[in-house]
Each structure stands twice: as C-alpha cells, then as structure tokens.
Short mmCIF file of C-alpha atoms in Angstrom, two decimals:
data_model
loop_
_atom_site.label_atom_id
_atom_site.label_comp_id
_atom_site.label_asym_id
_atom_site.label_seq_id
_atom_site.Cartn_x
_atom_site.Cartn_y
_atom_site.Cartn_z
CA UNK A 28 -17.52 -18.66 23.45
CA UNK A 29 -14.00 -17.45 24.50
CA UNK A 30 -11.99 -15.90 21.56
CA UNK A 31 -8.39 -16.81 20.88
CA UNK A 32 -6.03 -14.88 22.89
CA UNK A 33 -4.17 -13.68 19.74
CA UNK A 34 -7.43 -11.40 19.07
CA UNK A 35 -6.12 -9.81 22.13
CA UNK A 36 -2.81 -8.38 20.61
CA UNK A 37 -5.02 -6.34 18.13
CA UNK A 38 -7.61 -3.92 17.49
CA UNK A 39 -10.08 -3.47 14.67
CA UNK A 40 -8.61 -1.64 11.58
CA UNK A 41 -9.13 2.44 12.34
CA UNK A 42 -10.66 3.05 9.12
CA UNK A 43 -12.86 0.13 9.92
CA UNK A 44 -14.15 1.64 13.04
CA UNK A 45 -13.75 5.46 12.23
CA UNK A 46 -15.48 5.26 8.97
CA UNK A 47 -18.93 3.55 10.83
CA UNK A 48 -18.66 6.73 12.76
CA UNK A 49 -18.27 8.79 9.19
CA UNK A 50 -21.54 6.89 7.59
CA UNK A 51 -23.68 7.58 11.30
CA UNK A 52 -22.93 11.43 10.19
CA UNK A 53 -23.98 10.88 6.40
CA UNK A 54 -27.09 8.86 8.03
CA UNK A 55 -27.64 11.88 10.08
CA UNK A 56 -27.61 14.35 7.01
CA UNK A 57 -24.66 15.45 7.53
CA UNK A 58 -22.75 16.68 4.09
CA UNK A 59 -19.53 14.69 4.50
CA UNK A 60 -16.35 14.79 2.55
CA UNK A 61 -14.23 11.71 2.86
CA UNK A 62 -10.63 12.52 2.10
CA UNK A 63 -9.35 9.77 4.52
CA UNK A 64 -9.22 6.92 2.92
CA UNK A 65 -7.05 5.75 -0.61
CA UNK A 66 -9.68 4.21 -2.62
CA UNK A 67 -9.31 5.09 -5.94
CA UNK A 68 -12.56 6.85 -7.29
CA UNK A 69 -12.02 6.21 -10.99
CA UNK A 70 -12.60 3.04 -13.05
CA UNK A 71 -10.34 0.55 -14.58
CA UNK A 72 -9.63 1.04 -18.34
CA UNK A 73 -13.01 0.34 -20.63
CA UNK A 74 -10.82 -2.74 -22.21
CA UNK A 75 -10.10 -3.88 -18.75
CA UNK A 76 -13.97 -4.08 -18.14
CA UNK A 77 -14.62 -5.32 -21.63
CA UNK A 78 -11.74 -8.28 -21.03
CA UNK A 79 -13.95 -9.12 -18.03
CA UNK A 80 -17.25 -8.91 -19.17
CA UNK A 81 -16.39 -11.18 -22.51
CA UNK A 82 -14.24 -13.76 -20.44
CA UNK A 83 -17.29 -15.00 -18.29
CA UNK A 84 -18.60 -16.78 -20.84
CA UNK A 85 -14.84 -18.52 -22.14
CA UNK A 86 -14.39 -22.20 -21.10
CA UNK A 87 -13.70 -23.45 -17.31
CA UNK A 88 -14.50 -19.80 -16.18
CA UNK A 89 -16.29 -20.63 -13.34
CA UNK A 90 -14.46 -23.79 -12.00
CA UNK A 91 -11.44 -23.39 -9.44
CA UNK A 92 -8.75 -22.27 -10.74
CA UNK A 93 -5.01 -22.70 -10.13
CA UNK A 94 -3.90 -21.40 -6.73
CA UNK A 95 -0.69 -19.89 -9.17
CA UNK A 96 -3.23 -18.16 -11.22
CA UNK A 97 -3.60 -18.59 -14.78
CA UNK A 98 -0.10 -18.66 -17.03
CA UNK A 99 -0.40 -15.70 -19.09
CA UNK A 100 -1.00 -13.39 -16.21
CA UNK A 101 2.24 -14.63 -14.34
CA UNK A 102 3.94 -13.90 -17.95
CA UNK A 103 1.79 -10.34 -18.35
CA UNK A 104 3.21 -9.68 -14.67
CA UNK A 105 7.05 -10.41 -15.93
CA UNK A 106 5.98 -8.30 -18.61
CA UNK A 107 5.12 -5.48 -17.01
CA UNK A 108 8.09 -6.09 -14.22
CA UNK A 109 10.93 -5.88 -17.22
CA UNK A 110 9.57 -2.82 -19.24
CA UNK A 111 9.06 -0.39 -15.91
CA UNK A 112 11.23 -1.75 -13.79
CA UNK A 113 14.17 -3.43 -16.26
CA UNK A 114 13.77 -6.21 -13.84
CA UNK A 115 13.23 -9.91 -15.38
CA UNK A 116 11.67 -12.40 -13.33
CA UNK A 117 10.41 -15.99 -14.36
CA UNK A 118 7.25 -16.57 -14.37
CA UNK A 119 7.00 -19.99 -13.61
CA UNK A 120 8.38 -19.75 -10.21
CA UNK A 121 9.34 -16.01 -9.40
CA UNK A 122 5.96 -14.35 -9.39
CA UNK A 123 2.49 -15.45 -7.58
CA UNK A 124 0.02 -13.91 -8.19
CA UNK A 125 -2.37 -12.58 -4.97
CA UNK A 126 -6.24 -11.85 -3.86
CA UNK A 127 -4.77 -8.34 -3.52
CA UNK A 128 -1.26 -7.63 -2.02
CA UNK A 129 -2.96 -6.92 1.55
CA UNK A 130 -3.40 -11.00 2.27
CA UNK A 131 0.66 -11.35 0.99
CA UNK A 132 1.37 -9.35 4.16
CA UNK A 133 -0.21 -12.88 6.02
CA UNK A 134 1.17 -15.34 3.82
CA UNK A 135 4.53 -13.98 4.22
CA UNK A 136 4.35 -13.77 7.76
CA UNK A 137 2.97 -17.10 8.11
CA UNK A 138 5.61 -18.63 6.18
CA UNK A 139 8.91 -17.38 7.69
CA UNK A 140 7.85 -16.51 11.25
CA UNK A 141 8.01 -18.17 14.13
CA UNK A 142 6.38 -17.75 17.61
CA UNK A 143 9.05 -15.06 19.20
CA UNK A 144 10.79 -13.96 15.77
CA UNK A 145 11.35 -10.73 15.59
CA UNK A 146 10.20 -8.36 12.88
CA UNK A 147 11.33 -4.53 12.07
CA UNK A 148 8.68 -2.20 10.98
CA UNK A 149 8.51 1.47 10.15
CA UNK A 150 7.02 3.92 12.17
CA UNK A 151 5.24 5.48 10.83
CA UNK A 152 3.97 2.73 8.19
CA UNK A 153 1.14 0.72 6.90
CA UNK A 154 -0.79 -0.55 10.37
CA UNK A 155 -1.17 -3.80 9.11
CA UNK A 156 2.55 -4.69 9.48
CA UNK A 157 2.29 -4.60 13.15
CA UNK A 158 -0.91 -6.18 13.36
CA UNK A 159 -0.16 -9.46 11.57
CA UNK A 160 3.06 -9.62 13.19
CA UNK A 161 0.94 -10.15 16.66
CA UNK A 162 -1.24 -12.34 15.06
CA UNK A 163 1.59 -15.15 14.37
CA UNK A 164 3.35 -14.87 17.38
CA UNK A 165 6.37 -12.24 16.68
CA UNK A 166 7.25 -9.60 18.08
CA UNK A 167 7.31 -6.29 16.64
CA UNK A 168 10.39 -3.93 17.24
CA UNK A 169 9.64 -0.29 15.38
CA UNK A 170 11.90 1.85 13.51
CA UNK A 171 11.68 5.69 13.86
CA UNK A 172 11.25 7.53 10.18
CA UNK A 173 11.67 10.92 10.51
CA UNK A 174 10.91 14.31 7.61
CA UNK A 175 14.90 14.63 8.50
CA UNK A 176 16.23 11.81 7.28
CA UNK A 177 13.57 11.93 4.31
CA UNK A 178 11.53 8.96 6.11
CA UNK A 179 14.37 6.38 5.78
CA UNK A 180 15.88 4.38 8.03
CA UNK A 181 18.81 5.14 10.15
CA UNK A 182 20.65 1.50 9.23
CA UNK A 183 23.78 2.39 11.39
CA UNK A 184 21.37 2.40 13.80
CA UNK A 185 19.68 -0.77 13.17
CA UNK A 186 22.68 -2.24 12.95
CA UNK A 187 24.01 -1.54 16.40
CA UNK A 188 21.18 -2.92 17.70
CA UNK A 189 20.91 -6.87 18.84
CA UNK A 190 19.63 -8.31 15.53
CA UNK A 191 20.22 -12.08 16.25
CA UNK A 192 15.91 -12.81 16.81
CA UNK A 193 15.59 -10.77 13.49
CA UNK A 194 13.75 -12.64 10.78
CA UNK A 195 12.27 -10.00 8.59
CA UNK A 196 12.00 -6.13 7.82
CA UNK A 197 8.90 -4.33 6.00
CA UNK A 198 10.25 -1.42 4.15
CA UNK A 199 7.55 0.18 1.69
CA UNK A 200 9.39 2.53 -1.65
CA UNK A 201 7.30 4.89 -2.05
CA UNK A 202 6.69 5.17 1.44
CA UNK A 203 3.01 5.15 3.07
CA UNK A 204 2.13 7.11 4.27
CA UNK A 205 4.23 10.08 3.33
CA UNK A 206 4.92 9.53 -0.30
CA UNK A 207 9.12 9.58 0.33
CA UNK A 208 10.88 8.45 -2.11
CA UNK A 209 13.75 5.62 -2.49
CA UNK A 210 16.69 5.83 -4.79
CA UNK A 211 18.30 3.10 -6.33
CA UNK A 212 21.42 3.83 -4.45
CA UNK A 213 19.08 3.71 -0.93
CA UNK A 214 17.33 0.77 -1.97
CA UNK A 215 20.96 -1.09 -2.44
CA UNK A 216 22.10 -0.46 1.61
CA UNK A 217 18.83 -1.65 2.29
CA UNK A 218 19.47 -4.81 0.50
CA UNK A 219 23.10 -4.86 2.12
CA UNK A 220 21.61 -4.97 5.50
CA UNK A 221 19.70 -7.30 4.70
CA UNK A 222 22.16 -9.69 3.48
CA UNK A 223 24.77 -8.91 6.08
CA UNK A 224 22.53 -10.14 9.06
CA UNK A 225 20.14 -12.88 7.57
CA UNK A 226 17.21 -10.73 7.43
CA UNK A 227 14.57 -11.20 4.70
CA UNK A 228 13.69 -7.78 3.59
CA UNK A 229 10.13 -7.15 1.89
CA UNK A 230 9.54 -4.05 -0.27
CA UNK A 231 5.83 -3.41 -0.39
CA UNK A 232 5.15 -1.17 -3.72
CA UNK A 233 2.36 -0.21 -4.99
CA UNK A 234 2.59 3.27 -4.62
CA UNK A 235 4.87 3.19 -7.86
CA UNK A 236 2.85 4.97 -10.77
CA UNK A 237 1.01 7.41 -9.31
CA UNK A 238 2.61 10.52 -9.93
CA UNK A 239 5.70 8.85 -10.19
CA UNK A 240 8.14 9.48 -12.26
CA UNK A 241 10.81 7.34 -12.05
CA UNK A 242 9.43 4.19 -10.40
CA UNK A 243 11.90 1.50 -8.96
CA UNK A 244 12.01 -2.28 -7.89
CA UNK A 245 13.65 -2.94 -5.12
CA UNK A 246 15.03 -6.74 -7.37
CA UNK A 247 16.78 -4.22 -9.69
CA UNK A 248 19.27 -4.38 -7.08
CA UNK A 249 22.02 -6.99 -7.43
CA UNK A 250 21.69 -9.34 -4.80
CA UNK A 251 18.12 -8.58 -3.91
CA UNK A 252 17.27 -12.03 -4.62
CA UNK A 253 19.04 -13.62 -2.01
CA UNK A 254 16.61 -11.16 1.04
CA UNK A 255 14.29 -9.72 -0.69
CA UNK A 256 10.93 -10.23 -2.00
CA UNK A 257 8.57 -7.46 -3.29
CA UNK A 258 4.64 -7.27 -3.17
CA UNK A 259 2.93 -5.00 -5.67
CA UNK A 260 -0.74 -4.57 -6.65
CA UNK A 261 -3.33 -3.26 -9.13
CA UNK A 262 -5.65 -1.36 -6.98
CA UNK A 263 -3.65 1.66 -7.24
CA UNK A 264 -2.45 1.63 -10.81
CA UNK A 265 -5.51 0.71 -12.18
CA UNK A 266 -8.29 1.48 -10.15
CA UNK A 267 -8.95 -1.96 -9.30
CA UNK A 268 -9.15 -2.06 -5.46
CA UNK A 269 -12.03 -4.22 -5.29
CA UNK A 270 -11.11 -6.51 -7.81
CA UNK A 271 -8.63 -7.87 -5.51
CA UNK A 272 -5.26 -8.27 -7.65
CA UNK A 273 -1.62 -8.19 -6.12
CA UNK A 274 1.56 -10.00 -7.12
CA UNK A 275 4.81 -11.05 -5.09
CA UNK A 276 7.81 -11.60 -6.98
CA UNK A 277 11.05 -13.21 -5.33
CA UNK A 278 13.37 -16.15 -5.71
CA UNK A 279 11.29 -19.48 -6.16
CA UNK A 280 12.58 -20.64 -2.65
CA UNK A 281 10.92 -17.30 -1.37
CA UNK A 282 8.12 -17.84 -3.23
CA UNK A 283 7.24 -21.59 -3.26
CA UNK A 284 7.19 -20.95 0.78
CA UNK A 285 4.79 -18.51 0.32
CA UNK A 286 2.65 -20.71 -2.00
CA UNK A 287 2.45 -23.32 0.85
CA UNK A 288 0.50 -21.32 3.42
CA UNK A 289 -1.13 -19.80 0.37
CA UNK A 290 -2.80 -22.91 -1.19
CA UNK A 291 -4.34 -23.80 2.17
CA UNK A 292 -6.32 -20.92 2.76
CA UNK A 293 -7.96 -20.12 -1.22
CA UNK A 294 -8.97 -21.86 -3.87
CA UNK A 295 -7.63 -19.68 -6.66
CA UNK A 296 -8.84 -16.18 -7.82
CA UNK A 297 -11.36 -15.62 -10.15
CA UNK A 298 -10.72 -16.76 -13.66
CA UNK A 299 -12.62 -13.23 -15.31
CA UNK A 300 -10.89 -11.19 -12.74
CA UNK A 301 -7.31 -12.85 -13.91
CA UNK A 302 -7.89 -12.20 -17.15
CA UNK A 303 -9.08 -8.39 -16.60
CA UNK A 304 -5.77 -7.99 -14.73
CA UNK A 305 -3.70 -9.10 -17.74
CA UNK A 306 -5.77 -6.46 -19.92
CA UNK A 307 -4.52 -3.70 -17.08
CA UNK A 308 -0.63 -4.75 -17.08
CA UNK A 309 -0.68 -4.61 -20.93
CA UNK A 310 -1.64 -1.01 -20.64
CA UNK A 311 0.03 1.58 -22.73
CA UNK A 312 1.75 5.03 -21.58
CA UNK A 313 -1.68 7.01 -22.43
CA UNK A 314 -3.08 5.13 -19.29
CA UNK A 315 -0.64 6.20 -16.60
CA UNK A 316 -0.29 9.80 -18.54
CA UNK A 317 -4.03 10.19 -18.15
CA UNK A 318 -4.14 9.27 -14.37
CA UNK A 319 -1.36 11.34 -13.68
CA UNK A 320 -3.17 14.40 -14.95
CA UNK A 321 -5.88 13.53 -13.02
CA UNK A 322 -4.11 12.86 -9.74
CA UNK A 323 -2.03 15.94 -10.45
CA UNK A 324 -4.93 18.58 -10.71
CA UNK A 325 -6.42 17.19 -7.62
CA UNK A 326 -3.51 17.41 -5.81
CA UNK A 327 -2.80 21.15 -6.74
CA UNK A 328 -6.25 21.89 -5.12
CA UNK A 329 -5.37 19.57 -2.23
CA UNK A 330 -2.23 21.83 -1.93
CA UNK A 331 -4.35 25.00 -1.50
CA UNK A 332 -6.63 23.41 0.96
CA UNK A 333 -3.24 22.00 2.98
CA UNK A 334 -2.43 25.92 2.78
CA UNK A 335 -5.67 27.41 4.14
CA UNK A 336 -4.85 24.80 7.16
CA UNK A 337 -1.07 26.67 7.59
CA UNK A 338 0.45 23.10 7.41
CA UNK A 339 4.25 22.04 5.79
CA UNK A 340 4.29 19.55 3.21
CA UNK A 341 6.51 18.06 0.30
CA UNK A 342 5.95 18.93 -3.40
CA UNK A 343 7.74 16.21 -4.65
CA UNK A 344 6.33 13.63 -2.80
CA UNK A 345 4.70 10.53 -4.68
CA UNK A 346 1.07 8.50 -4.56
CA UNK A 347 -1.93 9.27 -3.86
CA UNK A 348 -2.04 10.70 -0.60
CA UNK A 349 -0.50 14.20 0.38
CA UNK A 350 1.03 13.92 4.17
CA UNK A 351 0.86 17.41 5.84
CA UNK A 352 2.44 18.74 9.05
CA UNK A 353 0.46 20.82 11.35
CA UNK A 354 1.15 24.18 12.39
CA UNK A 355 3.27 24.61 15.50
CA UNK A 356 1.16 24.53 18.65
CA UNK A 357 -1.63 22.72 17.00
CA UNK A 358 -3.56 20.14 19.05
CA UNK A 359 -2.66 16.09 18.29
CA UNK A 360 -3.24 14.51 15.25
CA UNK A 361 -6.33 12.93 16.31
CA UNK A 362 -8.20 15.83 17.78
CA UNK A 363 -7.24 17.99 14.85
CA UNK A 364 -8.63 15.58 12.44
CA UNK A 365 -12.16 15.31 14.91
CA UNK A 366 -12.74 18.95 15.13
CA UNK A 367 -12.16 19.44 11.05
CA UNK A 368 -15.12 16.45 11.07
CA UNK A 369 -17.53 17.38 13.43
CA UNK A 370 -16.70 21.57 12.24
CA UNK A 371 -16.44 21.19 8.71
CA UNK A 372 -18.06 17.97 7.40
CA UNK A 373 -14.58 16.74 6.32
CA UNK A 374 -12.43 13.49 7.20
CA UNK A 375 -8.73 13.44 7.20
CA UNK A 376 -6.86 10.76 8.13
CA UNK A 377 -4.41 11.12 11.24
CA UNK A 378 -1.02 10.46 11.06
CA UNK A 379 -1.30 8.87 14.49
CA UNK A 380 -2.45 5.70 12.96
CA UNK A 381 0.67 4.77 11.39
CA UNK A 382 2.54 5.22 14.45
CA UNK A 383 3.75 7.16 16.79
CA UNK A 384 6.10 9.00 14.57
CA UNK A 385 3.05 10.32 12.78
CA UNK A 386 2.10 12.17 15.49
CA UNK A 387 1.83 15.97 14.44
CA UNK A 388 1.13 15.40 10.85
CA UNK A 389 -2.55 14.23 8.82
CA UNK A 390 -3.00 12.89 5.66
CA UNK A 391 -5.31 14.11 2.79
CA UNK A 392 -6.25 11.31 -0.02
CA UNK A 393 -6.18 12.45 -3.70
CA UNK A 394 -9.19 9.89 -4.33
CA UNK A 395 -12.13 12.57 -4.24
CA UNK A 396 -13.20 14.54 -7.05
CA UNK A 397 -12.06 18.32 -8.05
CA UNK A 398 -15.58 19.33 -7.43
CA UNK A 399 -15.64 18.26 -3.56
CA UNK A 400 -12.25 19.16 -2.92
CA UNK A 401 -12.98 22.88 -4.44
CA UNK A 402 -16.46 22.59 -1.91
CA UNK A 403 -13.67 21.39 0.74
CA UNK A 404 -11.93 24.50 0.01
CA UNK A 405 -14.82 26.75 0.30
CA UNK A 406 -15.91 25.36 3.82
CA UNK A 407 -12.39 27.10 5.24
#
C-alpha cells in the first residue's frame, strides 16, 4: 500500500521518536530523568476529580454529545475569559470548545487554507505549526525570533516582505518555547498587522497561568475580532493533559468555520470530562497560588542545575519550561542534549526542534519533582 504523498512533507513528532529511545534506556536499567517533555506531573483539583467521578452516573452521560460541547461549559469558559482576561465573549457562538487545543491547530488550518496559501510561523515555535501547514497544502514561510528582540517579531520586516499569498500567522503569548512575554501594547501591532494586510492572526495561549503574573488575551485588543482568534487549553492550568480540554474563542464567522471541519471529524467530547472542565475554570485564586509555589520551587532548583551547566537564561520568563543558552563554544543543541543522556541519565529537550533559531539553546521542563531534580543536580 502506497501512502499519501502529504506523509512525505513530514516526520514523526521528535518527542514521539526520541522518547522510544528514552524508555529502551529505562528498559535497559538505566536511571533516567525526563526533563524534556511538559507534561504536567500533578493532578487536577480533588473537586475536579470528584465532578467527574459523580457525573458518570447523571443522565445521557454516555450518549454523543453536542459537537459545541455542553452549554454551561461554553458559559464557564466566558467566565473564566472575563474575570482573567477582562475579555467578554458569547458563548453561544464565540467560544468552541476542543479535544485539547493541539487538534484546533488542524481545524483551523483546514478551514481557512488553501492548497498554496501561505502561512507565517515562528522560529523557533511549537513544531506542529509547520507540520500541519504541509499537511493541507500551504506553504510555510518562517519568521526569525531572536533573545534580542525578546523573541518577537520584527513586523517592519514582515511587512516589507510580499504578503499577498498570506492567509494566516501563528503567534503564541507566552511564547514556547522560551517563556517571552507579550505586552498589551505588543499584542496591539500584532493585531494591526494583521488587519492591515488580510491576515488572520491566531494567538495560541496556554502558557498563561503558570508563573504568570499578569496574563493577557490577545481579544483584549480592540479590533482583535476582526483577525484574530485565540486557542487556549486546560492541560497546563490544571493538570489535565490527558483529559483532552482546549477552547478557541473568536468572532462567530471565525468560529462557525472552524465548527464545520470540526463536526466531521468527532462526535463530541466526553460528557464527564465536560463537566470536570467546568469544575477546573470555576477554580478559585488558592488553585493557581498553590501551583505557582510549586512551579516556582522547582524552577529555583532548575536554575541551579542550568548554572552547574554555565548556560544564560531569563529570570522572568513565564510557563513551565526554563529555555537555557549554552556556553560559548559548546557543541549543537542536539549533541549536547545526547551526551547529558547517554553521560548522566538525563533528557533535555533541544532547542533545535523548534527551529532553526533554537539552535544553541535547550530546554529544561519544570514537570519533574524537587526530589529528581535535586538527584539531577547531584549527578553534575
């Protein structure tokens, strides 16, 4: 059987392939610490669980269920959008819910992209981005970030370039993988670009409250509606990767395209899962204070571990991922992050797998407990 020749425009996910090679090592006995990847370690809140456990048994939990997911999450999702972001969105046409904000990245692109359009990404940035991008047909034209320009884009730039087979941009405030920051002021000329060549701009976010302290929508900026659509997810927040919850919020032309190519490939999301979700976004301030401290002790030992290495990094960065730069004269990315594995027993992501312009630097993940990062430590 002869595979489609899109398959040919892509490779398998790295941490799909690099993290077989991490488990052969653990098969082998080898005492491996996984600080690669950014899946959160901790559990969901015990009413989140309880909400799920006690819903099983509710009415019509186990039929299909509405491919806009159930009412009161769409209204606990405008909810939590107006009191941490001061952002108000309807409900009944400005927010869809998602199987996780990862598959929004394939609606969207399936919905506004034709064979040929041509889509600006960041380099570096979340791999998936490019990868989809082949998948449908576009073409995918980079955009350098750089430490200099604190990892935003150089729009003058952009702008001088031919733009007329532009259809959309992927911008992602707080940035993967470096943590950068947007300001509201930032997050306005993005919009402005946006509007002033056609361009539908999508914010991915859901880096936003974790060990962040002033979090920011990119639709809190006037006229954001008109270009811009924003995709934001629980599996950060609240430790709910594999539940599979996301949300994209946008103007209800945006979004009823997006339902189209959504309601042909699922059948709804889980009625118990839906209903955990809403427990989640009602969450009080003790929840994100409480993962903060967490995050924020690991990430004081992560500092002292990025020390030992002699790398650069950035304090103030956000999320949960500290993004290092190597020492001068160091060897690539790649082959630093191989000899730390095969040497030490630890992983570390590379920065080369975000893009070129990731070359240089790696990437520690906060999602590992004190206890191994201290025995992480101790190994240097």
């Amino acid at each position: 059987m002869i595979t489609a020749e899109r398959l040919n425009t892509v490779q398998e996910y790295y941490f799909s392939r690099k993290l077989r090679e991490v488990r052969g090592l653990l098969n082998n006995g080898k005492p491996i610490i996984n600080m690669g990847i950014g899946s959160p370690d901790l559990a969901p809140s015990p009413k989140v669980l309880e909400t799920l456990k006690d819903s099983i048994t509710d009415m019509g939990a186990h039929q299909y269920q509405s491919y806009q997911g159930l009412p009161e999450l769409r209204d606990a999702i405008a909810s939590f959008y107006q009191k941490k972001f001061a952002v108000d969105m309807d409900p009944s046409n400005e927010i869809l819910p998602l199987m996780g904000s990862k598959e929004g990245i394939m609606h969207i692109s399936m919905a506004f992209l034709n064979e040929g359009d041509e889509v600006l990404l960041p380099n570096p940035g979340y791999p998936t981005y490019a990868s989809v991008t082949k998948l449908v047909g576009a073409v995918p034209k980079t955009y350098d970030l750089s430490a200099d320009n604190g990892w935003f884009p150089d729009l003058e730039a952009l702008a001088a370039q031919d733009l007329s087979k532009t259809k959309l941009m992927w911008v992602s405030y707080p940035h993967m993988p470096t943590g950068a920051t947007a300001s509201k002021g930032q997050l306005k000329s993005l919009v402005d670009f946006a509007n002033t060549h056609e361009i539908l701009l999508v914010n991915d976010n859901p880096y936003s409250f974790v060990l962040s302290n002033n979090p920011i929508s990119i639709l809190s900026v006037e006229g954001a509606k008109n270009c811009a659509l924003e995709l934001n997810s629980l599996s950060k927040t609240f430790n709910m990767a594999g539940w599979r919850v996301g949300m994209i919020l946008g103007s209800p032309e945006h979004i009823n395209a997006v339902l189209k190519v959504k309601s042909n490939m699922d059948s709804g999301m889980f009625y118990g899962i839906q209903k955990g979700a809403i427990a989640a976004l009602q969450s009080g301030p003790e929840w994100f204070e409480e993962l903060d401290k967490i995050y924020t002790k690991r990430r004081e030992l992560i500092f002292q571990l990025v020390e030992k290495l002699g790398c650069d990094y950035d304090k103030n960065a956000v999320g949960m991922f500290v993004w290092c730069k190597l020492p001068e004269g160091s060897v690539s990315s790649e082959e630093f992050i191989d000899q730390v594995l095969y040497d030490k027993d630890i992983f570390i992501a590379p920065g080369t797998i975000f893009g070129s312009m990731g070359e240089g630097y790696i990437r520690f993940s906060l999602c590992v407990k004190e206890e191994k990062i201290m025995e992480a430590i101790e190994r240097f």
